[in-house]
mmCIF file of C-alpha atoms in Angstrom:
data_model
loop_
_atom_site.group_PDB
_atom_site.id
_atom_site.type_symbol
_atom_site.label_atom_id
_atom_site.label_comp_id
_atom_site.label_asym_id
_atom_site.label_seq_id
_atom_site.Cartn_x
_atom_site.Cartn_y
_atom_site.Cartn_z
ATOM 1 C CA UNK Q 1 143.916 9.268 150.696
ATOM 2 C CA UNK Q 2 144.615 9.312 146.949
ATOM 3 C CA UNK Q 3 148.176 8.712 145.808
ATOM 4 C CA UNK Q 4 149.874 11.517 143.960
ATOM 5 C CA UNK Q 5 150.351 10.721 140.262
ATOM 6 C CA UNK Q 6 152.421 13.191 138.278
ATOM 7 C CA UNK Q 7 151.062 12.078 134.916
ATOM 8 C CA UNK Q 8 147.467 12.417 136.105
ATOM 9 C CA UNK Q 9 148.179 15.866 137.542
ATOM 10 C CA UNK Q 10 149.706 17.044 134.275
ATOM 11 C CA UNK Q 11 146.764 15.653 132.280
ATOM 12 C CA UNK Q 12 144.292 17.360 134.633
ATOM 13 C CA UNK Q 13 146.182 20.656 134.366
ATOM 14 C CA UNK Q 14 146.199 20.358 130.590
ATOM 15 C CA UNK Q 15 142.431 19.764 130.532
ATOM 16 C CA UNK Q 16 141.801 22.779 132.751
ATOM 17 C CA UNK Q 17 144.048 25.019 130.641
ATOM 18 C CA UNK Q 18 142.223 23.972 127.481
ATOM 19 C CA UNK Q 19 138.969 25.175 129.033
ATOM 20 C CA UNK Q 20 140.330 28.703 129.519
ATOM 21 C CA UNK Q 21 139.433 31.536 127.153
ATOM 22 C CA UNK Q 22 142.367 31.926 124.737
ATOM 23 C CA UNK Q 23 141.742 35.629 124.194
ATOM 24 C CA UNK Q 24 141.712 36.370 127.925
ATOM 25 C CA UNK Q 25 144.980 34.472 128.373
ATOM 26 C CA UNK Q 26 146.633 36.442 125.563
ATOM 27 C CA UNK Q 27 145.425 39.762 126.980
ATOM 28 C CA UNK Q 28 146.607 39.049 130.535
ATOM 29 C CA UNK Q 29 149.967 37.605 129.475
ATOM 30 C CA UNK Q 30 150.540 40.462 127.026
ATOM 31 C CA UNK Q 31 149.876 43.064 129.720
ATOM 32 C CA UNK Q 32 152.328 41.326 132.063
ATOM 33 C CA UNK Q 33 155.038 41.040 129.381
ATOM 34 C CA UNK Q 34 154.653 44.575 127.998
ATOM 35 C CA UNK Q 35 154.639 46.136 131.462
ATOM 36 C CA UNK Q 36 157.773 44.187 132.370
ATOM 37 C CA UNK Q 37 159.523 45.416 129.209
ATOM 38 C CA UNK Q 38 158.494 48.952 130.069
ATOM 39 C CA UNK Q 39 159.692 48.727 133.675
ATOM 40 C CA UNK Q 40 163.137 47.403 132.829
ATOM 41 C CA UNK Q 41 163.970 48.941 129.455
ATOM 42 C CA UNK Q 42 161.946 52.047 128.580
ATOM 43 C CA UNK Q 43 161.816 53.956 131.855
ATOM 44 C CA UNK Q 44 163.850 57.058 132.694
ATOM 45 C CA UNK Q 45 165.906 54.956 135.081
ATOM 46 C CA UNK Q 46 167.266 52.825 132.229
ATOM 47 C CA UNK Q 47 168.275 55.945 130.294
ATOM 48 C CA UNK Q 48 169.875 57.483 133.395
ATOM 49 C CA UNK Q 49 171.919 54.360 134.181
ATOM 50 C CA UNK Q 50 172.923 53.338 130.659
ATOM 51 C CA UNK Q 51 172.701 56.278 128.244
ATOM 52 C CA UNK Q 52 172.801 59.534 130.182
ATOM 53 C CA UNK Q 53 176.595 59.983 130.120
ATOM 54 C CA UNK Q 54 176.635 59.838 126.322
ATOM 55 C CA UNK Q 55 174.351 62.897 126.150
ATOM 56 C CA UNK Q 56 175.794 65.032 128.940
ATOM 57 C CA UNK Q 57 177.040 67.609 126.448
ATOM 58 C CA UNK Q 58 173.554 68.057 125.011
ATOM 59 C CA UNK Q 59 171.898 71.331 125.998
ATOM 60 C CA UNK Q 60 169.170 69.525 127.981
ATOM 61 C CA UNK Q 61 169.930 65.830 128.587
ATOM 62 C CA UNK Q 62 167.024 65.586 131.022
ATOM 63 C CA UNK Q 63 164.617 66.405 128.185
ATOM 64 C CA UNK Q 64 166.112 63.503 126.224
ATOM 65 C CA UNK Q 65 165.620 61.308 129.264
ATOM 66 C CA UNK Q 66 161.907 62.081 129.289
ATOM 67 C CA UNK Q 67 161.584 61.686 125.516
ATOM 68 C CA UNK Q 68 163.273 58.291 125.758
ATOM 69 C CA UNK Q 69 160.630 57.264 128.283
ATOM 70 C CA UNK Q 70 157.693 58.694 126.313
ATOM 71 C CA UNK Q 71 158.727 57.253 122.945
ATOM 72 C CA UNK Q 72 159.859 53.959 124.471
ATOM 73 C CA UNK Q 73 156.517 53.349 126.155
ATOM 74 C CA UNK Q 74 154.679 54.441 123.000
ATOM 75 C CA UNK Q 75 156.485 51.700 121.110
ATOM 76 C CA UNK Q 76 156.057 49.125 123.892
ATOM 77 C CA UNK Q 77 152.392 49.672 124.673
ATOM 78 C CA UNK Q 78 150.960 50.957 121.415
ATOM 79 C CA UNK Q 79 153.043 49.537 118.569
ATOM 80 C CA UNK Q 80 153.569 46.113 120.172
ATOM 81 C CA UNK Q 81 149.949 46.149 121.334
ATOM 82 C CA UNK Q 82 148.806 46.611 117.740
ATOM 83 C CA UNK Q 83 151.035 43.729 116.622
ATOM 84 C CA UNK Q 84 149.425 41.466 119.229
ATOM 85 C CA UNK Q 85 145.905 42.433 118.161
ATOM 86 C CA UNK Q 86 146.577 42.016 114.446
ATOM 87 C CA UNK Q 87 148.716 38.870 114.501
ATOM 88 C CA UNK Q 88 148.014 37.239 117.866
ATOM 89 C CA UNK Q 89 144.296 37.843 118.288
ATOM 90 C CA UNK Q 90 143.667 38.477 114.576
ATOM 91 C CA UNK Q 91 141.054 41.130 115.330
ATOM 92 C CA UNK Q 92 140.258 44.631 114.127
ATOM 93 C CA UNK Q 93 141.924 47.622 115.787
ATOM 94 C CA UNK Q 94 138.593 49.442 115.804
ATOM 95 C CA UNK Q 95 137.284 46.819 118.239
ATOM 96 C CA UNK Q 96 139.872 48.068 120.732
ATOM 97 C CA UNK Q 97 138.820 51.701 120.799
ATOM 98 C CA UNK Q 98 140.819 52.978 117.830
ATOM 99 C CA UNK Q 99 137.836 54.725 116.267
ATOM 100 C CA UNK Q 100 135.856 57.899 116.944
ATOM 101 C CA UNK Q 101 132.772 56.051 118.151
ATOM 102 C CA UNK Q 102 130.066 58.250 119.673
ATOM 103 C CA UNK Q 103 131.568 61.638 118.823
ATOM 104 C CA UNK Q 104 128.814 63.814 120.306
ATOM 105 C CA UNK Q 105 128.806 62.056 123.667
ATOM 106 C CA UNK Q 106 132.591 61.818 123.771
ATOM 107 C CA UNK Q 107 133.206 65.497 123.080
ATOM 108 C CA UNK Q 108 130.424 66.644 125.417
ATOM 109 C CA UNK Q 109 131.707 64.623 128.364
ATOM 110 C CA UNK Q 110 135.326 65.577 127.631
ATOM 111 C CA UNK Q 111 134.590 69.313 127.478
ATOM 112 C CA UNK Q 112 132.534 69.276 130.690
ATOM 113 C CA UNK Q 113 135.169 67.210 132.498
ATOM 114 C CA UNK Q 114 138.032 69.447 131.366
ATOM 115 C CA UNK Q 115 136.148 72.620 132.309
ATOM 116 C CA UNK Q 116 135.607 71.320 135.841
ATOM 117 C CA UNK Q 117 139.191 70.071 136.152
ATOM 118 C CA UNK Q 118 140.741 73.342 134.945
ATOM 119 C CA UNK Q 119 138.817 75.216 137.637
ATOM 120 C CA UNK Q 120 140.021 72.745 140.279
ATOM 121 C CA UNK Q 121 143.602 72.927 138.967
ATOM 122 C CA UNK Q 122 143.492 76.726 139.166
ATOM 123 C CA UNK Q 123 142.754 76.621 142.889
ATOM 124 C CA UNK Q 124 144.981 73.639 143.732
ATOM 125 C CA UNK Q 125 147.934 75.186 141.896
ATOM 126 C CA UNK Q 126 147.822 78.330 144.016
ATOM 127 C CA UNK Q 127 150.877 77.301 146.036
ATOM 128 C CA UNK Q 128 154.604 77.472 145.173
ATOM 129 C CA UNK Q 129 154.972 73.820 146.265
ATOM 130 C CA UNK Q 130 152.548 72.665 143.562
ATOM 131 C CA UNK Q 131 154.231 74.720 140.854
ATOM 132 C CA UNK Q 132 157.597 73.243 141.816
ATOM 133 C CA UNK Q 133 156.361 69.717 141.027
ATOM 134 C CA UNK Q 134 154.857 70.431 137.605
ATOM 135 C CA UNK Q 135 155.900 70.020 134.919
ATOM 136 C CA UNK Q 136 158.140 67.204 136.131
ATOM 137 C CA UNK Q 137 160.881 68.418 133.768
ATOM 138 C CA UNK Q 138 162.100 71.538 135.573
ATOM 139 C CA UNK Q 139 163.588 73.193 132.476
ATOM 140 C CA UNK Q 140 160.148 73.213 130.848
ATOM 141 C CA UNK Q 141 158.944 75.796 133.359
ATOM 142 C CA UNK Q 142 160.997 78.608 131.875
ATOM 143 C CA UNK Q 143 161.460 77.624 128.222
ATOM 144 C CA UNK Q 144 158.476 77.510 125.855
ATOM 145 C CA UNK Q 145 160.234 75.362 123.236
ATOM 146 C CA UNK Q 146 161.209 72.810 125.870
ATOM 147 C CA UNK Q 147 157.664 72.786 127.245
ATOM 148 C CA UNK Q 148 156.157 72.187 123.798
ATOM 149 C CA UNK Q 149 158.576 69.349 123.023
ATOM 150 C CA UNK Q 150 157.953 67.837 126.450
ATOM 151 C CA UNK Q 151 154.158 68.023 126.023
ATOM 152 C CA UNK Q 152 154.366 66.529 122.519
ATOM 153 C CA UNK Q 153 156.233 63.585 124.009
ATOM 154 C CA UNK Q 154 153.680 63.403 126.802
ATOM 155 C CA UNK Q 155 150.911 63.176 124.197
ATOM 156 C CA UNK Q 156 152.546 60.106 122.652
ATOM 157 C CA UNK Q 157 152.925 58.591 126.091
ATOM 158 C CA UNK Q 158 149.326 59.313 127.110
ATOM 159 C CA UNK Q 159 148.023 57.881 123.845
ATOM 160 C CA UNK Q 160 149.876 54.627 124.496
ATOM 161 C CA UNK Q 161 148.857 54.685 128.170
ATOM 162 C CA UNK Q 162 145.161 55.030 127.330
ATOM 163 C CA UNK Q 163 145.430 52.421 124.585
ATOM 164 C CA UNK Q 164 146.947 49.717 126.797
ATOM 165 C CA UNK Q 165 144.428 50.150 129.648
ATOM 166 C CA UNK Q 166 141.268 51.639 128.153
ATOM 167 C CA UNK Q 167 141.773 49.991 124.764
ATOM 168 C CA UNK Q 168 143.704 46.734 124.791
ATOM 169 C CA UNK Q 169 142.861 45.530 128.296
ATOM 170 C CA UNK Q 170 139.355 46.967 128.679
ATOM 171 C CA UNK Q 171 137.942 45.928 125.317
ATOM 172 C CA UNK Q 172 140.010 42.754 125.316
ATOM 173 C CA UNK Q 173 138.304 41.586 128.524
ATOM 174 C CA UNK Q 174 134.853 43.095 127.976
ATOM 175 C CA UNK Q 175 133.339 40.109 126.150
ATOM 176 C CA UNK Q 176 134.303 37.706 128.935
ATOM 177 C CA UNK Q 177 133.782 39.906 132.002
ATOM 178 C CA UNK Q 178 131.396 42.637 130.859
ATOM 179 C CA UNK Q 179 131.400 45.771 132.992
ATOM 180 C CA UNK Q 180 133.807 44.195 135.477
ATOM 181 C CA UNK Q 181 136.522 44.881 132.898
ATOM 182 C CA UNK Q 182 136.354 48.534 133.993
ATOM 183 C CA UNK Q 183 137.492 47.559 137.495
ATOM 184 C CA UNK Q 184 140.063 45.088 136.195
ATOM 185 C CA UNK Q 185 141.870 47.674 134.074
ATOM 186 C CA UNK Q 186 141.674 50.219 136.885
ATOM 187 C CA UNK Q 187 143.771 48.114 139.294
ATOM 188 C CA UNK Q 188 147.117 48.085 137.393
ATOM 189 C CA UNK Q 189 146.446 51.701 136.376
ATOM 190 C CA UNK Q 190 146.357 52.700 140.061
ATOM 191 C CA UNK Q 191 149.296 50.497 141.056
ATOM 192 C CA UNK Q 192 151.466 52.218 138.447
ATOM 193 C CA UNK Q 193 150.701 55.552 140.134
ATOM 194 C CA UNK Q 194 152.358 54.349 143.346
ATOM 195 C CA UNK Q 195 155.181 56.672 144.337
ATOM 196 C CA UNK Q 196 153.380 59.774 143.118
ATOM 197 C CA UNK Q 197 151.684 62.208 145.539
ATOM 198 C CA UNK Q 198 148.989 60.476 147.625
ATOM 199 C CA UNK Q 199 146.085 62.511 146.265
ATOM 200 C CA UNK Q 200 147.144 61.816 142.663
ATOM 201 C CA UNK Q 201 147.403 58.068 143.319
ATOM 202 C CA UNK Q 202 144.141 57.946 145.267
ATOM 203 C CA UNK Q 203 142.419 59.976 142.562
ATOM 204 C CA UNK Q 204 143.628 57.453 139.968
ATOM 205 C CA UNK Q 205 141.120 54.954 141.422
ATOM 206 C CA UNK Q 206 138.181 57.115 140.418
ATOM 207 C CA UNK Q 207 139.936 58.448 137.324
ATOM 208 C CA UNK Q 208 140.600 54.921 136.062
ATOM 209 C CA UNK Q 209 136.972 53.933 136.586
ATOM 210 C CA UNK Q 210 135.660 57.110 134.952
ATOM 211 C CA UNK Q 211 137.920 56.753 131.922
ATOM 212 C CA UNK Q 212 136.963 53.094 131.588
ATOM 213 C CA UNK Q 213 133.272 53.982 131.598
ATOM 214 C CA UNK Q 214 133.915 56.768 129.074
ATOM 215 C CA UNK Q 215 135.706 54.346 126.742
ATOM 216 C CA UNK Q 216 132.900 51.770 126.934
ATOM 217 C CA UNK Q 217 130.196 54.409 126.484
ATOM 218 C CA UNK Q 218 131.798 55.927 123.390
ATOM 219 C CA UNK Q 219 133.512 52.715 122.143
ATOM 220 C CA UNK Q 220 136.654 54.806 121.731
ATOM 221 C CA UNK Q 221 139.876 55.665 123.581
ATOM 222 C CA UNK Q 222 140.247 59.033 121.850
ATOM 223 C CA UNK Q 223 138.129 60.911 124.395
ATOM 224 C CA UNK Q 224 140.098 59.308 127.242
ATOM 225 C CA UNK Q 225 143.279 60.579 125.589
ATOM 226 C CA UNK Q 226 141.734 64.033 125.181
ATOM 227 C CA UNK Q 227 140.695 64.322 128.827
ATOM 228 C CA UNK Q 228 143.872 62.795 130.246
ATOM 229 C CA UNK Q 229 146.323 64.866 128.211
ATOM 230 C CA UNK Q 230 144.068 67.908 128.668
ATOM 231 C CA UNK Q 231 144.378 67.643 132.443
ATOM 232 C CA UNK Q 232 148.141 67.062 132.351
ATOM 233 C CA UNK Q 233 148.743 69.918 129.906
ATOM 234 C CA UNK Q 234 146.584 72.258 132.013
ATOM 235 C CA UNK Q 235 148.541 71.373 135.145
ATOM 236 C CA UNK Q 236 151.889 71.919 133.418
ATOM 237 C CA UNK Q 237 150.852 75.138 131.681
ATOM 238 C CA UNK Q 238 149.241 76.778 134.708
ATOM 239 C CA UNK Q 239 152.147 75.744 136.936
ATOM 240 C CA UNK Q 240 154.674 77.103 134.443
ATOM 241 C CA UNK Q 241 152.806 80.401 134.135
ATOM 242 C CA UNK Q 242 152.565 80.764 137.906
ATOM 243 C CA UNK Q 243 156.290 80.037 138.205
ATOM 244 C CA UNK Q 244 157.142 82.625 135.535
ATOM 245 C CA UNK Q 245 154.873 85.297 136.999
ATOM 246 C CA UNK Q 246 155.610 84.339 140.623
ATOM 247 C CA UNK Q 247 151.881 84.750 141.154
ATOM 248 C CA UNK Q 248 149.952 82.199 143.202
ATOM 249 C CA UNK Q 249 146.730 84.093 143.631
ATOM 250 C CA UNK Q 250 143.284 82.909 142.531
ATOM 251 C CA UNK Q 251 141.631 86.206 141.576
ATOM 252 C CA UNK Q 252 141.061 87.904 138.225
ATOM 253 C CA UNK Q 253 144.271 89.927 138.552
ATOM 254 C CA UNK Q 254 146.263 86.713 138.778
ATOM 255 C CA UNK Q 255 144.572 85.389 135.654
ATOM 256 C CA UNK Q 256 145.635 88.522 133.751
ATOM 257 C CA UNK Q 257 149.190 88.264 135.096
ATOM 258 C CA UNK Q 258 149.466 84.669 133.862
ATOM 259 C CA UNK Q 259 148.012 85.507 130.450
ATOM 260 C CA UNK Q 260 150.694 88.206 130.048
ATOM 261 C CA UNK Q 261 153.354 85.486 130.382
ATOM 262 C CA UNK Q 262 152.084 83.897 127.156
ATOM 263 C CA UNK Q 263 152.415 87.119 125.105
#
C-alpha cells in the first residue's frame, strides 16, 4: 500500500488541471458564477425582500418587481457574458451566436414552429385556469400599457436567457464536445424550469434540445429568441384576451370575440 504524500498529491492534481481545456473551464465556471449571482441578487425574491417596501406607493410595484428581474438577468447573463467572451476568452461575439447566420433557414423554421405553437396555445388556453396563470403579472391582463411594458422586459430577459444557454454555453462547448453540447446546455435549462407547471418543465427538455439544434444549424441565437419570445408573447396575449372577453371557446366566434378586445 502506497503512503499518502501531500506534496505528491498536489503535484499530481496540478498536472491533471494543466491538461484540462482552459476554455471549457472558463465556460463552466462562468455559468456557475453567473447563475449564482442571478439566484441570489437579481430574482424577484431579492426585490420583494429588500426593495419592495420602498416602491409600495408606486401605481404597480409588482411590475417593477418583474422589471427588476428581467433587467437584472439581462445584465448578469448578457452583459457580463459579453465581458467574459471579450476579455476572458478573447474571442469574437459572432462566434457565440450574435449574428444572423443562415437567415433563410432560421426564419423558415421559426415561422413554422410559431404557427404550430399558436394553434396548440389556442386550444390549451381554452380554460379559465390557464388564463389565470398567464401572464404571470396579473395586472397585465387588463391593462394594455402594463402588458406592453411587461413584454418588453420579457424580451430583454429572453434575449439574455437564449444567449447564456444557446450562445455562451452551447457555442463555448461545441469545439470540445461537438453535438453533445446541445444536451449539456439543455440540462441546466430544464433544471431552472423546476417549480413551474409539470408540462412546461417536461416540455423544456425537448424545447431546450430543439433550440440548441436550431442555434447550431443557423449559427445564431436570434431565431431561438424569436421563437421563444414568440411563444411566450402568444401565451400572454391570448390569455389576456380570453380573460378580457371571458371567452374560452375554440371556434371562429371566439376568435372574433378576442379580436374585438384589441380594437
